[in-house]
Amino acid sequence: MRKPMTVEMPITVAPSVSRRMLRTRVFTRLRWFAVTGQLAVVFIVRFVLGFQLPLMTVLGVIGVAVVFNLYTMVRMRPARPLGSRALIGQLSFDTVQIATVLYLTGGIQNPFAVWLILPAMLAASALEFRQAIFVVAMIVLALTIVAFSHWPLPWSDPLGYKQPDIYDFGTWAALLLGVGFTSLYAFQVASEQSKLSSALDATQRVLAREERLTALGGLAAVAAHELGTPLATIQVTAREMEQELPEGTLKEDAQLLISQTQRCQRILQRLSSVGEGGDDHHNVLSIEELLRESAKPFLNEPHVAVTFAFDPECHSSPPDRLLRKSEVIYALRTLIENAVKFANHSVRIMSSWNENQLTVTIEDDGPGFPTDLLSRLGEPYPKVETQKLSMAKQGLGLGFFIATTLLERTGAQVVAGNALSLKGAYVAVTWPLANLRADPISKIGA
């Protein structure tokens, strides 16, 4: 069975994905909104509709929320992200405050009992799983208490009105289901956003590193060019000293100086061959050079043979002026690494093209992708149910996500599946040729 690849570079990922932190201003604004809504409902029910309420007691509970909100605004900076304990404290207070108002105004028979869903949703989106469970359990307990123990709901009829118990039970069950469903939905959405955010951060780090490595080639060429002149001067001076000095230690030192300057020149020539920032030989390469450079670290694998194949049905000549892009090379190298890792004996890298498109297909003869993974390929951290992989091969899937993200940024389409020819897996990458071709006019002046 096959798992998603891991990444070459070390990327630190916490065992549980960090949640989105909420700032103090979020809670103070939501609480002002809740206080305003509670006051409006209380005054409308009491003075417009004429229902009798324990007005002073309810206003006292709302006043506690006002005081707590003012205290929060004074003691905490509005832009400060709240830690887990502070979040739990804020949500616990809101839960108790809303539950107390409901207790004084009919319990779950009060239509505004749905307000208790809001703290559950915030807890699920901002806290770790165990912490969110604590807050949700508190909300469930509060709903249960106000469902079976509360002040009667005020009515204009002096005799009042009592709902059937079965209806109260159904309302209680519906509210619990609403809390559970909303919390689970918010937790899943926040988890996906957090995973995607961390994976995109890792992608940016990988791309930045590849760009720095590419820039080193230009810096090496510039250094070779700049150091060539002083080295030549040193060599000429050393030769003149060698000719004028008599036999002895100084003459041997001059000869040693000449040999070392020649060695430096050879090193600088090799650095120059790496390529200069605007060097056409460095920035432009053929499709074969692109594939071989991408697969270079794996060409000498002792147990897996990496071969190249060009589509014989392509009637046009192979593309030979492709712009070197570090993200393309890195992404292809990552896909090849994954194929080599899971191949039994061979990996085949094929390329085909026409006037408008270029396709690179990487096949291996390994076990192929698990069927439960195919639908989730490209996700940052796909979960796969399999018992046949050792813990050493339990990848996070971040490598495949980074590779596909980098390729898609260049306009490529990535398709993966289980191959037929080698009975393994394949990944096919297709670009519009216009996205990869180098501009010959701009390169002439470089």
XYZ file of C-alpha atoms in Angstrom:
446
model
C 0.000 0.000 0.000
C 1.107 3.513 -0.669
C 1.168 6.624 1.485
C 1.706 10.255 0.532
C 5.298 11.366 0.308
C 7.270 13.270 2.865
C 9.306 16.389 2.158
C 13.098 16.621 1.848
C 13.405 19.695 3.987
C 12.573 19.460 7.696
C 9.161 20.917 8.370
C 7.920 21.024 11.924
C 4.285 20.047 12.298
C 2.632 19.874 15.674
C 0.954 16.588 16.589
C -2.384 18.367 16.607
C -2.959 21.163 14.191
C -2.976 24.540 15.904
C -6.323 26.266 15.984
C -7.168 29.742 14.842
C -6.641 32.177 17.721
C -9.410 34.649 18.544
C -8.634 38.168 19.704
C -10.123 40.004 22.646
C -12.101 42.381 20.442
C -14.042 39.456 18.960
C -15.469 38.518 22.359
C -16.137 42.072 23.500
C -18.002 42.902 20.284
C -20.041 39.694 20.362
C -20.859 40.253 24.026
C -22.004 43.839 23.368
C -24.199 42.469 20.605
C -25.600 39.796 22.960
C -26.216 42.318 25.746
C -27.984 44.673 23.342
C -30.137 41.824 22.055
C -31.008 40.636 25.544
C -32.004 44.119 26.674
C -34.084 44.690 23.556
C -35.919 41.373 23.947
C -36.531 41.924 27.675
C -37.988 45.409 27.192
C -40.127 44.370 24.220
C -41.513 41.358 26.090
C -42.176 43.339 29.271
C -43.353 46.752 28.055
C -44.618 46.117 24.509
C -46.131 42.641 24.768
C -47.037 43.038 28.446
C -45.615 39.759 29.774
C -44.592 39.682 33.427
C -40.899 39.063 34.008
C -38.558 39.054 37.029
C -37.315 42.269 35.469
C -34.815 43.438 38.072
C -33.255 39.986 38.422
C -32.890 39.592 34.645
C -31.449 43.105 34.317
C -29.005 42.274 37.106
C -27.741 39.227 35.201
C -27.382 41.323 32.044
C -25.595 43.984 34.086
C -23.032 41.385 35.200
C -22.270 40.772 31.512
C -21.802 44.515 30.989
C -19.395 44.772 33.937
C -17.450 41.701 32.795
C -17.156 43.112 29.279
C -15.899 46.460 30.572
C -13.376 44.636 32.752
C -12.181 42.630 29.744
C -11.766 45.782 27.653
C -9.752 47.512 30.384
C -7.493 44.606 31.324
C -6.837 43.113 27.872
C -5.652 44.761 24.677
C -8.249 44.512 21.889
C -5.776 42.993 19.404
C -4.359 40.483 21.896
C -4.850 36.823 20.871
C -6.438 34.918 23.700
C -4.774 31.765 24.985
C -6.628 28.537 25.590
C -7.356 29.257 29.246
C -8.585 32.775 28.509
C -10.808 31.448 25.714
C -12.297 28.816 27.984
C -12.897 31.461 30.664
C -14.646 33.821 28.254
C -16.813 31.077 26.766
C -17.646 29.641 30.191
C -18.816 33.042 31.402
C -21.014 33.529 28.334
C -22.484 30.055 28.771
C -23.357 30.638 32.421
C -24.723 34.133 31.743
C -26.987 33.050 28.877
C -28.119 29.961 30.788
C -29.015 32.111 33.806
C -31.134 34.454 31.671
C -32.863 31.412 30.157
C -33.436 29.933 33.629
C -35.262 33.119 34.657
C -37.341 33.295 31.467
C -38.754 29.853 30.782
C -35.728 27.664 30.097
C -35.688 25.925 26.744
C -39.302 26.982 26.198
C -37.819 30.415 25.572
C -37.252 30.655 21.782
C -33.921 32.376 22.403
C -32.441 29.210 23.908
C -30.611 28.802 20.579
C -28.205 31.506 21.803
C -26.265 28.770 23.600
C -25.181 27.384 20.239
C -22.869 30.388 19.693
C -20.355 29.587 22.487
C -20.214 25.988 21.272
C -19.415 27.101 17.726
C -16.688 29.488 18.920
C -15.158 26.790 21.134
C -15.083 24.264 18.299
C -13.450 26.713 15.897
C -10.827 28.127 18.272
C -9.879 25.409 20.775
C -8.205 22.038 20.607
C -10.478 19.018 20.578
C -10.347 18.178 24.306
C -10.763 21.806 25.341
C -13.676 22.250 22.943
C -15.290 19.104 24.356
C -15.096 20.653 27.834
C -16.943 23.807 26.736
C -19.514 21.860 24.703
C -20.130 19.558 27.689
C -20.738 22.630 29.854
C -23.273 23.912 27.321
C -25.004 20.519 27.208
C -25.185 20.534 31.006
C -26.600 24.073 31.007
C -29.264 23.126 28.453
C -30.184 20.058 30.475
C -30.541 22.074 33.686
C -32.717 24.811 32.144
C -34.766 22.170 30.329
C -35.957 20.501 33.523
C -35.561 23.267 36.111
C -36.493 26.849 35.321
C -38.874 29.656 36.170
C -42.123 29.393 34.232
C -42.378 31.142 30.911
C -44.413 34.353 31.408
C -47.797 34.530 29.692
C -50.449 37.218 29.470
C -53.051 34.682 30.577
C -53.105 34.556 34.413
C -53.615 30.788 34.282
C -50.451 30.410 32.245
C -49.686 27.672 29.784
C -47.815 24.420 30.175
C -46.333 22.640 27.209
C -46.520 18.852 27.001
C -43.469 17.108 28.440
C -42.850 15.286 25.192
C -42.584 18.625 23.425
C -40.080 19.891 26.010
C -38.081 16.699 25.565
C -38.100 17.138 21.791
C -36.959 20.756 22.101
C -34.159 19.706 24.443
C -33.046 16.954 22.058
C -33.184 19.312 19.073
C -31.053 21.889 20.889
C -28.479 19.231 21.837
C -28.346 18.026 18.236
C -27.954 21.607 17.077
C -25.049 22.166 19.468
C -23.396 18.901 18.425
C -23.827 19.379 14.678
C -22.774 23.031 14.711
C -19.739 22.274 16.872
C -18.637 19.381 14.674
C -19.097 21.431 11.512
C -17.152 24.388 12.935
C -14.386 22.071 14.150
C -14.003 20.434 10.733
C -13.967 23.760 8.888
C -11.406 25.247 11.280
C -9.242 22.124 11.018
C -9.219 22.244 7.221
C -8.376 25.936 7.217
C -5.582 25.440 9.726
C -4.125 22.493 7.805
C -4.279 24.380 4.537
C -2.682 27.441 6.102
C 0.235 25.494 7.581
C 0.740 23.563 4.347
C 0.761 26.745 2.286
C 3.316 28.228 4.689
C 5.488 25.167 4.144
C 5.042 25.563 0.388
C 6.216 29.153 0.549
C 9.274 28.135 2.576
C 10.160 25.422 0.081
C 9.762 27.769 -2.869
C 11.814 30.472 -1.161
C 14.586 27.977 -0.475
C 14.603 26.795 -4.089
C 14.762 30.364 -5.331
C 17.704 31.058 -3.022
C 19.492 27.965 -4.315
C 18.888 29.085 -7.886
C 20.182 32.544 -7.080
C 23.386 30.998 -5.727
C 24.249 29.924 -9.270
C 24.104 33.527 -10.426
C 26.131 34.692 -7.443
C 28.761 32.031 -8.146
C 29.059 33.151 -11.749
C 29.368 36.797 -10.718
C 32.003 35.880 -8.128
C 33.951 33.876 -10.723
C 33.877 36.780 -13.131
C 34.918 39.355 -10.532
C 37.698 37.197 -9.074
C 39.130 36.265 -12.468
C 40.935 39.566 -13.002
C 42.798 39.771 -9.656
C 43.765 36.107 -9.930
C 45.204 36.714 -13.384
C 47.196 39.643 -12.027
C 48.527 37.516 -9.178
C 49.518 34.787 -11.617
C 51.394 37.192 -13.923
C 53.216 38.730 -10.967
C 54.121 35.284 -9.620
C 55.535 34.227 -13.000
C 57.704 37.335 -13.150
C 58.963 36.586 -9.623
C 59.707 32.993 -10.620
C 61.788 34.100 -13.582
C 63.791 36.673 -11.624
C 64.393 34.731 -8.412
C 67.386 32.388 -8.091
C 66.964 28.750 -7.253
C 65.893 28.295 -3.689
C 63.022 28.525 -1.263
C 61.586 31.775 -2.644
C 61.517 30.410 -6.193
C 59.659 27.303 -4.943
C 57.189 29.542 -3.124
C 56.570 31.475 -6.353
C 55.950 28.222 -8.232
C 53.552 27.107 -5.512
C 51.744 30.436 -5.799
C 51.380 29.941 -9.557
C 50.024 26.419 -9.163
C 47.501 27.554 -6.564
C 46.278 30.457 -8.683
C 45.810 28.038 -11.580
C 43.825 25.793 -9.275
C 41.664 28.762 -8.265
C 41.034 29.562 -11.916
C 39.882 26.007 -12.589
C 37.504 26.211 -9.634
C 36.145 29.512 -10.914
C 35.633 27.995 -14.357
C 33.510 25.243 -12.805
C 31.541 27.858 -10.897
C 30.989 29.768 -14.108
C 29.627 26.632 -15.755
C 26.887 26.495 -13.093
C 25.397 29.498 -14.787
C 25.063 33.196 -14.418
C 21.867 35.033 -13.541
C 21.290 35.971 -17.161
C 23.257 33.118 -18.756
C 21.310 31.488 -21.550
C 23.009 28.141 -20.926
C 21.838 28.187 -17.333
C 18.340 29.638 -17.644
C 17.308 27.708 -20.755
C 17.304 23.936 -21.076
C 15.737 21.158 -23.123
C 13.055 18.777 -21.937
C 15.629 15.998 -21.568
C 17.899 18.235 -19.494
C 14.942 19.273 -17.350
C 13.978 15.675 -16.591
C 17.534 14.505 -15.988
C 18.259 17.385 -13.665
C 15.060 16.681 -11.730
C 15.938 12.979 -11.433
C 19.685 13.452 -10.852
C 19.704 12.490 -7.125
C 18.063 9.131 -7.953
C 19.907 8.030 -11.103
C 22.387 5.914 -9.139
C 19.893 4.153 -6.901
C 21.169 0.574 -6.441
C 17.787 -1.160 -6.301
C 15.634 1.027 -8.579
C 16.389 1.786 -12.235
C 15.251 5.235 -13.382
C 14.728 5.356 -17.160
C 13.588 8.035 -19.584
C 11.278 7.637 -22.568
C 10.176 10.106 -25.213
C 6.915 9.588 -27.034
C 7.744 8.235 -30.513
C 4.389 9.422 -31.813
C 5.342 13.064 -31.297
C 6.063 14.326 -34.800
C 7.556 17.663 -33.812
C 11.030 18.082 -32.348
C 11.252 18.013 -28.533
C 11.096 21.374 -26.750
C 14.653 22.657 -26.336
C 14.179 26.173 -24.998
C 12.370 25.688 -21.722
C 12.818 28.284 -19.010
C 14.503 26.911 -15.926
C 12.065 27.245 -13.017
C 13.149 26.138 -9.575
C 9.584 25.274 -8.554
C 9.184 22.925 -11.539
C 12.469 21.145 -10.845
C 11.743 20.821 -7.137
C 8.189 19.557 -7.688
C 9.241 16.978 -10.296
C 12.094 15.864 -8.063
C 9.659 15.344 -5.193
C 7.320 13.277 -7.375
C 10.268 11.203 -8.667
C 11.484 10.690 -5.109
C 8.088 9.352 -4.131
C 8.064 6.982 -7.103
C 11.579 5.712 -6.293
C 10.641 5.250 -2.651
C 7.769 2.901 -3.408
C 9.002 1.258 -6.626
C 10.017 -2.381 -6.632
C 12.547 -2.283 -9.458
C 11.940 0.511 -11.954
C 10.692 4.062 -12.428
C 9.959 5.393 -15.890
C 9.822 9.100 -16.698
C 8.034 9.732 -19.974
C 7.475 12.946 -21.885
C 5.207 13.753 -24.786
C 4.381 17.003 -26.493
C 2.649 18.755 -29.307
C 2.622 22.325 -30.511
C 0.682 23.550 -27.495
C 1.259 21.183 -24.575
C 3.956 19.271 -22.755
C 3.198 16.248 -20.585
C 5.545 14.522 -18.166
C 4.435 11.184 -16.708
C 6.200 9.438 -13.823
C 5.393 5.731 -13.432
C 6.664 3.130 -10.989
C 6.157 -0.602 -10.569
C 5.280 -0.398 -6.893
C 2.032 -1.344 -5.161
C 0.204 1.789 -6.351
C -1.900 4.276 -4.462
C -4.377 2.883 -1.925
C -7.921 3.147 -3.176
C -8.956 5.128 -0.089
C -6.260 7.732 -0.855
C -6.939 8.398 -4.532
C -9.919 10.658 -3.861
C -7.889 12.735 -1.372
C -4.601 13.118 -3.235
C -3.436 16.720 -3.051
C -4.829 17.394 0.411
C -2.210 18.605 2.898
C -2.732 15.830 5.470
C -4.923 13.043 4.061
C -5.878 10.238 6.439
C -5.537 6.727 5.062
C -6.828 3.599 6.737
C -4.147 0.981 6.172
C -2.404 -1.549 8.353
C 0.364 -2.619 5.968
C 2.689 0.360 6.299
C 5.361 0.547 8.953
C 5.530 3.600 11.137
C 8.630 4.700 9.247
C 6.548 5.271 6.137
C 3.696 7.116 7.787
C 3.942 10.312 5.781
C 1.913 13.480 6.225
C 1.102 13.961 2.541
C 2.643 17.413 2.697
C 5.195 16.642 -0.029
C 2.576 15.782 -2.632
C 0.576 18.860 -1.676
C 3.632 21.105 -2.033
C 4.599 19.536 -5.359
C 1.125 19.897 -6.860
C 0.784 23.440 -5.510
C 4.085 24.505 -7.081
C 3.183 22.870 -10.383
C -0.263 24.429 -10.464
C 1.332 27.837 -9.925
C 3.110 27.311 -13.251
C -0.189 26.538 -14.984
C 0.143 22.741 -14.873
C -2.586 20.171 -14.378
C -1.678 17.201 -12.191
C -3.438 13.838 -12.512
C -2.511 10.809 -10.407
C -3.708 7.246 -10.358
C -2.669 3.610 -10.643
C -0.744 2.772 -13.801
C -1.521 -0.085 -16.145
C 1.812 -0.682 -17.867
C 4.019 -1.091 -14.784
C 1.208 -2.146 -12.459
C 2.098 0.671 -10.092
C 1.227 4.336 -9.697
C 1.567 7.245 -12.069
C 1.516 11.021 -11.870
C 0.971 12.979 -15.085
C 1.789 16.699 -15.284
C 0.606 18.717 -18.283
C 1.618 22.317 -19.057
C 0.716 24.729 -21.807
C 4.056 25.057 -23.602
C 3.742 28.831 -23.556
C 4.112 28.743 -19.760
C 7.511 27.014 -19.953
C 9.117 28.377 -23.094
C 11.959 30.851 -22.705
C 11.774 34.115 -24.605
C 14.687 33.943 -27.079
C 14.683 37.699 -27.647
C 14.990 38.565 -23.962
C 17.733 35.983 -23.508
C 19.957 37.383 -26.263
C 20.528 40.589 -24.397
C 21.156 38.838 -21.081
